[in-house]
mmCIF file of C-alpha atoms in Angstrom:
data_model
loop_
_atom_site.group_PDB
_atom_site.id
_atom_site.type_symbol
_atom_site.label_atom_id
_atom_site.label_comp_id
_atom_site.label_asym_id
_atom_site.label_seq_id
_atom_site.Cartn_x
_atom_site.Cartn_y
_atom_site.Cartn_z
ATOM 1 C CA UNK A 1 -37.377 23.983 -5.489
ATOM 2 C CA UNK A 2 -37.749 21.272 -7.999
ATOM 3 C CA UNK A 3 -33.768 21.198 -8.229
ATOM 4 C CA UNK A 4 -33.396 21.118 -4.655
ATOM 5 C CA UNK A 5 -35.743 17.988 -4.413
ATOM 6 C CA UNK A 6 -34.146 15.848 -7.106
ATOM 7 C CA UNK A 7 -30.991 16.586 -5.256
ATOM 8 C CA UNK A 8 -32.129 15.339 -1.761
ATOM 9 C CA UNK A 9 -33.383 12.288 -3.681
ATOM 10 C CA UNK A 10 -30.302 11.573 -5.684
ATOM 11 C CA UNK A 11 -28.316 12.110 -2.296
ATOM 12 C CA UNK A 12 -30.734 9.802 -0.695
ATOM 13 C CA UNK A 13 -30.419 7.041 -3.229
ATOM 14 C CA UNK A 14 -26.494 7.191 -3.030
ATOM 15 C CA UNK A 15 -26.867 7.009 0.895
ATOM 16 C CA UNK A 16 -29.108 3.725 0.101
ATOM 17 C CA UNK A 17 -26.539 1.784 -2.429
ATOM 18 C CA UNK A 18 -23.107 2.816 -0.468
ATOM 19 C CA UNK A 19 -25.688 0.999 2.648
ATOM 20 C CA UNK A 20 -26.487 -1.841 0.047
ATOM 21 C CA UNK A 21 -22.921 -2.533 -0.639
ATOM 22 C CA UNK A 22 -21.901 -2.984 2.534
ATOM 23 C CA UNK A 23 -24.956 -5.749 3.706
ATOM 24 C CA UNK A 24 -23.502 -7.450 0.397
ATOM 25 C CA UNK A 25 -20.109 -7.378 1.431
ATOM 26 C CA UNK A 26 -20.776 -8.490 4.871
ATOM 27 C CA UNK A 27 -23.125 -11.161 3.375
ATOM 28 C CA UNK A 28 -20.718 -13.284 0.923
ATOM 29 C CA UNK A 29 -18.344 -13.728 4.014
ATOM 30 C CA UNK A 30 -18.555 -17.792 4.467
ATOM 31 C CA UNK A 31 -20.381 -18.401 1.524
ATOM 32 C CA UNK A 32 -18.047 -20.993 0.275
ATOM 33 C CA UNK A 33 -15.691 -22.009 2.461
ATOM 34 C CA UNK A 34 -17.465 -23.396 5.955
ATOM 35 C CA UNK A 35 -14.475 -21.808 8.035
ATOM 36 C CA UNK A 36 -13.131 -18.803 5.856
ATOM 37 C CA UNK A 37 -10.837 -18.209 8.944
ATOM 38 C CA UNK A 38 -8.729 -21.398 8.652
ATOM 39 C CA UNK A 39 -8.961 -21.357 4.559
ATOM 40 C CA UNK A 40 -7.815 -17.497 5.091
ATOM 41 C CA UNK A 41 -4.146 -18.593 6.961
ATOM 42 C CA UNK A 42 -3.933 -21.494 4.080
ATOM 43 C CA UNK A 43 -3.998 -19.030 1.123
ATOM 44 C CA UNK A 44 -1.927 -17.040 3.644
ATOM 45 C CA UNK A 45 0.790 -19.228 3.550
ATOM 46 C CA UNK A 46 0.715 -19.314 -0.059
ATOM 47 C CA UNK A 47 1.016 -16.026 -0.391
ATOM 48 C CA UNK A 48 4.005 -15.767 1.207
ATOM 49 C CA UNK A 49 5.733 -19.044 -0.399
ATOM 50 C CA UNK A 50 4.792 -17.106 -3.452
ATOM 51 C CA UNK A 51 6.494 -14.227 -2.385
ATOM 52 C CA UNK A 52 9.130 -16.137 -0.737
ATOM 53 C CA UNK A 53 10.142 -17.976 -4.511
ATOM 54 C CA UNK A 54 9.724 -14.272 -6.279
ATOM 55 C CA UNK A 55 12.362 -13.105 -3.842
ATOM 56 C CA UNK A 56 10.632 -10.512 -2.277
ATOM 57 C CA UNK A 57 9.128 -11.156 1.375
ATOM 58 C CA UNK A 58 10.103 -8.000 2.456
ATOM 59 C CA UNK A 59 7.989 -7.111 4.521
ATOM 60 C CA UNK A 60 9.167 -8.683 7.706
ATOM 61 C CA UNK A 61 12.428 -7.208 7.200
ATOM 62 C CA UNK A 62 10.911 -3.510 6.600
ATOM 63 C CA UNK A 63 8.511 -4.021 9.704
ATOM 64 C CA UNK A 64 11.046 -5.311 11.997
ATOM 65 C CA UNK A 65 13.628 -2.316 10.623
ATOM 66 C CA UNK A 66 11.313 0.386 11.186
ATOM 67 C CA UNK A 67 10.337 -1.064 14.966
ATOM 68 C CA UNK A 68 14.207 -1.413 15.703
ATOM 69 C CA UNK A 69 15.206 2.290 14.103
ATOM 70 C CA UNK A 70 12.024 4.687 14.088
ATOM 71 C CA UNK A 71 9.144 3.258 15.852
ATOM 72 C CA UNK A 72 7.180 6.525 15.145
ATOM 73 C CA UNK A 73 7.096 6.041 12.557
ATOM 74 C CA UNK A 74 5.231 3.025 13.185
ATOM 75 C CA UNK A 75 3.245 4.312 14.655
ATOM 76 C CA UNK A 76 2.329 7.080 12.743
ATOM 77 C CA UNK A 77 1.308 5.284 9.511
ATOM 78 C CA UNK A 78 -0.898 3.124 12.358
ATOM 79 C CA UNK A 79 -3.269 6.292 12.065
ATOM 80 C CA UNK A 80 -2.436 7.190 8.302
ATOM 81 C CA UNK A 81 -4.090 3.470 7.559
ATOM 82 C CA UNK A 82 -6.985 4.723 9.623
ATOM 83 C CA UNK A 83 -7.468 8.671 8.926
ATOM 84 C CA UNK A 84 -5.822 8.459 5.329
ATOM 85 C CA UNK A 85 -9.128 5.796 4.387
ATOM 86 C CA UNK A 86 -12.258 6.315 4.959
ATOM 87 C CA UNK A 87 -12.405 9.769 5.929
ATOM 88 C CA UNK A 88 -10.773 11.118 2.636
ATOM 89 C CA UNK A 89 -12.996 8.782 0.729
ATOM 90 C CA UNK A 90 -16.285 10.314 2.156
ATOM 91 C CA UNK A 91 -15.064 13.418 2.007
ATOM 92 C CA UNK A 92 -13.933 13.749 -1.777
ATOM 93 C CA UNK A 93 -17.091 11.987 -2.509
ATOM 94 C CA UNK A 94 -19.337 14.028 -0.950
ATOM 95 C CA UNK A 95 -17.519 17.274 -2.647
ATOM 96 C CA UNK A 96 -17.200 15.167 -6.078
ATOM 97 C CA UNK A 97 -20.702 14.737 -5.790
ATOM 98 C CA UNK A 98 -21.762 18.351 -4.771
ATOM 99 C CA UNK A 99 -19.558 19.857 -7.597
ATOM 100 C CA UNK A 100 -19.658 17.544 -10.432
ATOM 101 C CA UNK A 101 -22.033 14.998 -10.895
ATOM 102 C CA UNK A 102 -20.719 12.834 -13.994
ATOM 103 C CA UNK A 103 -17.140 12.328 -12.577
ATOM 104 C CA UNK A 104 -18.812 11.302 -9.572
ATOM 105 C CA UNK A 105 -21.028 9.282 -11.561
ATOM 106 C CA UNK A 106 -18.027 7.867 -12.687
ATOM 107 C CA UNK A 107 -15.471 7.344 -10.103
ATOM 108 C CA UNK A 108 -18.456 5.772 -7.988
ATOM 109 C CA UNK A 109 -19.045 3.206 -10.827
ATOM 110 C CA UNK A 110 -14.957 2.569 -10.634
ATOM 111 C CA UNK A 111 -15.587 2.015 -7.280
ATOM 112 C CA UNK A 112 -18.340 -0.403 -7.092
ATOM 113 C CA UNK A 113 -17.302 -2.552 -10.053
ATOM 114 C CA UNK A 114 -13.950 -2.928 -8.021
ATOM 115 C CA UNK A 115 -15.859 -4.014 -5.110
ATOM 116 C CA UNK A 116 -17.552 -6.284 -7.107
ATOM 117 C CA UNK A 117 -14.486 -7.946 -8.299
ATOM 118 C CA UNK A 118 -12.730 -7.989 -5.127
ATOM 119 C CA UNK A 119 -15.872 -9.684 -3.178
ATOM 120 C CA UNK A 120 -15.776 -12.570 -6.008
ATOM 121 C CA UNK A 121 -11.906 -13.076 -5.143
ATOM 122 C CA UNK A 122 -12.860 -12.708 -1.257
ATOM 123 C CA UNK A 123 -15.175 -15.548 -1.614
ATOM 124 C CA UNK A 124 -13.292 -18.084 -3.708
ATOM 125 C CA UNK A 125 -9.965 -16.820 -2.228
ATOM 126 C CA UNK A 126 -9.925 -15.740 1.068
ATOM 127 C CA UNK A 127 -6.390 -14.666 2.151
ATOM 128 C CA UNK A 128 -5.514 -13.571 6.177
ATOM 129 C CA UNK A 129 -3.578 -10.850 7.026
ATOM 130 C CA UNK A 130 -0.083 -10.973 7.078
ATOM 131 C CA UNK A 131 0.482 -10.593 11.137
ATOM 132 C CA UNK A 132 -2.120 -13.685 11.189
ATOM 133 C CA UNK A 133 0.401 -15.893 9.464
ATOM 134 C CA UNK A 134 2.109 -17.762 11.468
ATOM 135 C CA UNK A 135 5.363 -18.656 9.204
ATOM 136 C CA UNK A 136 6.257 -14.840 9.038
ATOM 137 C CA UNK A 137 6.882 -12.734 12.427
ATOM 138 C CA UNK A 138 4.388 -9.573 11.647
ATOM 139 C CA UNK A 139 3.011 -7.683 14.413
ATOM 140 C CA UNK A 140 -0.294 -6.202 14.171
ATOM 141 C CA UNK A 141 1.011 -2.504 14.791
ATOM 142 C CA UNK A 142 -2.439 -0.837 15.233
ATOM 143 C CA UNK A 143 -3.385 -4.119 18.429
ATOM 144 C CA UNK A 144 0.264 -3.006 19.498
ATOM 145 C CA UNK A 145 0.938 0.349 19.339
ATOM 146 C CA UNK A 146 -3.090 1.668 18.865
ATOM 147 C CA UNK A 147 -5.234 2.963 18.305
ATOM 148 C CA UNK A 148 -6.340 -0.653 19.903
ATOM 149 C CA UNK A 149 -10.185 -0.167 18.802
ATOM 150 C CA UNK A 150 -9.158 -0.344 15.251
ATOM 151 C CA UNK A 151 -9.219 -3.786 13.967
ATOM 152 C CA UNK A 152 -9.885 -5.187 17.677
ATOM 153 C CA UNK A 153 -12.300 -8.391 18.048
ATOM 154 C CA UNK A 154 -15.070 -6.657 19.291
ATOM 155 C CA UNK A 155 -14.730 -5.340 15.351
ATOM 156 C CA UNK A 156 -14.432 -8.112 13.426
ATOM 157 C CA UNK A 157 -18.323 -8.853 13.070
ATOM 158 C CA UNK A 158 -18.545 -5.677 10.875
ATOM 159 C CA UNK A 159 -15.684 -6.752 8.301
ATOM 160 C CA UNK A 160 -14.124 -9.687 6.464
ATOM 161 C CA UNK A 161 -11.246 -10.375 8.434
ATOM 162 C CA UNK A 162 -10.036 -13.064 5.513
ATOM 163 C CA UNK A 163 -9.998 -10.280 3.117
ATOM 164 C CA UNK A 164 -6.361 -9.384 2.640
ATOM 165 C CA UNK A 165 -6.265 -9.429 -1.302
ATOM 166 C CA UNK A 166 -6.995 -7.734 -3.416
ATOM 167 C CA UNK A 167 -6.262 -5.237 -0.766
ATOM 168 C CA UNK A 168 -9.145 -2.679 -1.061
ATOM 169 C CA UNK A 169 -7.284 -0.300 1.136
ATOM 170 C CA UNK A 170 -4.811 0.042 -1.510
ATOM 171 C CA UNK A 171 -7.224 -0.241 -4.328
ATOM 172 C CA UNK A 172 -9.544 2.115 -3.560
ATOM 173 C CA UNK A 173 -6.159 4.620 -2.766
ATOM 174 C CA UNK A 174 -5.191 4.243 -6.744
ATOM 175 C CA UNK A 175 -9.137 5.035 -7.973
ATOM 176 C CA UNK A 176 -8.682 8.290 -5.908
ATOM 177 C CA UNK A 177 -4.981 9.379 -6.698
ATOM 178 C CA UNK A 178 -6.201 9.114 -10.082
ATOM 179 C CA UNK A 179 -9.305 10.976 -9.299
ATOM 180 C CA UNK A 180 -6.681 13.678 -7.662
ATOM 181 C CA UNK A 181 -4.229 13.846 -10.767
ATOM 182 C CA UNK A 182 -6.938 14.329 -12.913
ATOM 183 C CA UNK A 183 -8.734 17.104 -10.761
ATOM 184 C CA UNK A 184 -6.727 18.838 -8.596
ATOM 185 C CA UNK A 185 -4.734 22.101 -9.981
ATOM 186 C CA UNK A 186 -0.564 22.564 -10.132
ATOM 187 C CA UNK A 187 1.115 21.004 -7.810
ATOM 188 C CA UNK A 188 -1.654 19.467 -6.275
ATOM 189 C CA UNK A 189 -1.758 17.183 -8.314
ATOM 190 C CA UNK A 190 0.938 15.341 -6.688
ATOM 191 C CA UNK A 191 -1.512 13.863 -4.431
ATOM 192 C CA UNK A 192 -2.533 11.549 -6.891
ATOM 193 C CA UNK A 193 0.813 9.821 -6.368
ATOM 194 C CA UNK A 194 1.919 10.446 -3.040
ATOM 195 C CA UNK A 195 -1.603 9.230 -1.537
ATOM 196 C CA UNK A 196 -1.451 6.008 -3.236
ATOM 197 C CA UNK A 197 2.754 5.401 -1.997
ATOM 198 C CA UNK A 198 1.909 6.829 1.452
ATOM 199 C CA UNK A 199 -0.850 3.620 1.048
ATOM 200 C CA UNK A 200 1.208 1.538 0.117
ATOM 201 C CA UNK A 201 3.771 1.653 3.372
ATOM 202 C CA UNK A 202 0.831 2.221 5.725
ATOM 203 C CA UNK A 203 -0.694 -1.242 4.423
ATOM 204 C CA UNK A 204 3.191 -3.101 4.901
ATOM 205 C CA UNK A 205 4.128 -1.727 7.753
ATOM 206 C CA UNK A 206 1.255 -2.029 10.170
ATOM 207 C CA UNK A 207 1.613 -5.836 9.084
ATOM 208 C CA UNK A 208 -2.246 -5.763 7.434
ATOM 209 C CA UNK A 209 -1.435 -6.609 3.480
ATOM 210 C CA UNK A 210 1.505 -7.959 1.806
ATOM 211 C CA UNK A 211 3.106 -6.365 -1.484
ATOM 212 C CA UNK A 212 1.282 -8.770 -3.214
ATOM 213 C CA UNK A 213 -2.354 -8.187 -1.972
ATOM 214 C CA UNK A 214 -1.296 -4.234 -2.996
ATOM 215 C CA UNK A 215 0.322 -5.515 -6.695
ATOM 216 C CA UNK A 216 -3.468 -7.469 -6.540
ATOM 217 C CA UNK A 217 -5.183 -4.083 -5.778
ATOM 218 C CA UNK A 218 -3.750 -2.138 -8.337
ATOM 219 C CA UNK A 219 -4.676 -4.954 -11.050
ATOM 220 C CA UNK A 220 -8.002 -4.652 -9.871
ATOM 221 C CA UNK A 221 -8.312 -0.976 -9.593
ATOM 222 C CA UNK A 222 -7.068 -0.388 -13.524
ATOM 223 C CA UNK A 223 -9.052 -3.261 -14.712
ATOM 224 C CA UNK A 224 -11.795 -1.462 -12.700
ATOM 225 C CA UNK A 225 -11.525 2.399 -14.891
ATOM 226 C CA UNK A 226 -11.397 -0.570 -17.852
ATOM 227 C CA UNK A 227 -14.590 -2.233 -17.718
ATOM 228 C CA UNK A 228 -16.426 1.488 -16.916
ATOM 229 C CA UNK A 229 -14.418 3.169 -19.249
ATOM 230 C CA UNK A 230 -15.508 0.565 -21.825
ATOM 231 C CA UNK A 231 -19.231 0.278 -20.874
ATOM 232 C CA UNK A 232 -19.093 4.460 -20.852
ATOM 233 C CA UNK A 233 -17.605 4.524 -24.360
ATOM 234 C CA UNK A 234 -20.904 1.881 -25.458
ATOM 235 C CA UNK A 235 -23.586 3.480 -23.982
ATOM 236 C CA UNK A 236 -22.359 6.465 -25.649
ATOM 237 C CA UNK A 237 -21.930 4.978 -29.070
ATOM 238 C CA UNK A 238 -24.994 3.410 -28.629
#
């Protein structure tokens, strides 16, 4: 009984800080820059003159391929960026949670310090996505080709739509393939790389991050397992 109650509580108090987060994350949107929009297309632009001098702005070219040759699969990773995200986050943290409390513990803290770092950039660097740029010709494949409520303007009060990089969508993909490598039995375990790849095309394609905000993302994620992995290794030594 006892057991049972300190589980509905610890389940409760998760419930509160994943709620917590999000008012945070919603709240630092605007808090300095006046228009984060306009300051978003700026860094934009630099991002892709960055790009542009590195010699890879691909992503144009791969969009515009893929529409021309296999528009399917267009589509399809339209609904892999959607159903490949949040759904497989809750879902291995609930059953990471149920089945063993210090990884979760520990992936969660991954998570959150990573949120942490990528609010900071949001703030100070807010970047638009790529089919908002106007010097590249990006369509926004989910307004196109749907699901149109994804993403649509009615939306856009519940996320930072000047949030392109680091690109969480990616980052958050690397904490969990290597949550899935490390877990998972046999084969399996070749999750932990194909979830992260099949990311990493579903982010280009639908014209929502460039390779850069996803190079940005998995910075963030690995200096992320860093800073918990070193703050694990001191509260244990201490």
């Amino acid at each position: 009984m006892i057991s049972t109650i300190n589980g509905n509580r610890a389940a409760l108090a998760e419930i509160v800080l994943y709620i917590a987060a999000y008012f945070v994350y919603l709240l630092t949107r605007g808090l300095v820059h006046d228009n984060t929009r306009a300051v978003g297309l700026v860094n934009g632009e630099r991002v892709v003159s960055l790009q542009r001098d590195l010699g890879f702005l691909w992503e144009p070219g791969w969009q515009t391929w893929a529409l021309e040759n296999v528009k399917a699969m267009v589509v399809t990773m339209n609904w892999v960026y959607i159903i490949t995200y949040w759904p497989v986050i809750l879902v291995a943290a609930f059953i990471l949670f149920v089945k063993n409390r210090r990884d979760y513990n520990f992936y969660r803290s991954v998570v959150l310090v990573n949120l942490a770092g990528a609010l900071l950039i949001f703030m100070v660097f807010p970047v638009a996505s790529p089919f908002a740029i106007p010097s590249v010709e990006l369509v926004d494949a989910i307004q196109e080709f749907g699901p149109k409520f994804y993403g649509s303007e009615d939306m856009a009060t519940y996320y930072n739509i000047s949030a392109a990089m680091p690109s969480l969508h990616f980052s958050w993909t690397v904490i969990l393939g290597v949550l899935f490598w490390r877990s998972l039995p046999g084969a399996l375990r070749g999750l932990g790389l194909a979830y992260p790849v099949l990311t990493f095309f579903a982010i280009i394609l639908t014209g929502n991050h460039f390779i850069l905000d996803a190079v940005a993302g998995g910075t963030l994620a690995s200096l992320s397992f860093g800073v918990v992995w070193v703050a694990k290794c001191h509260f244990v030594s201490g």
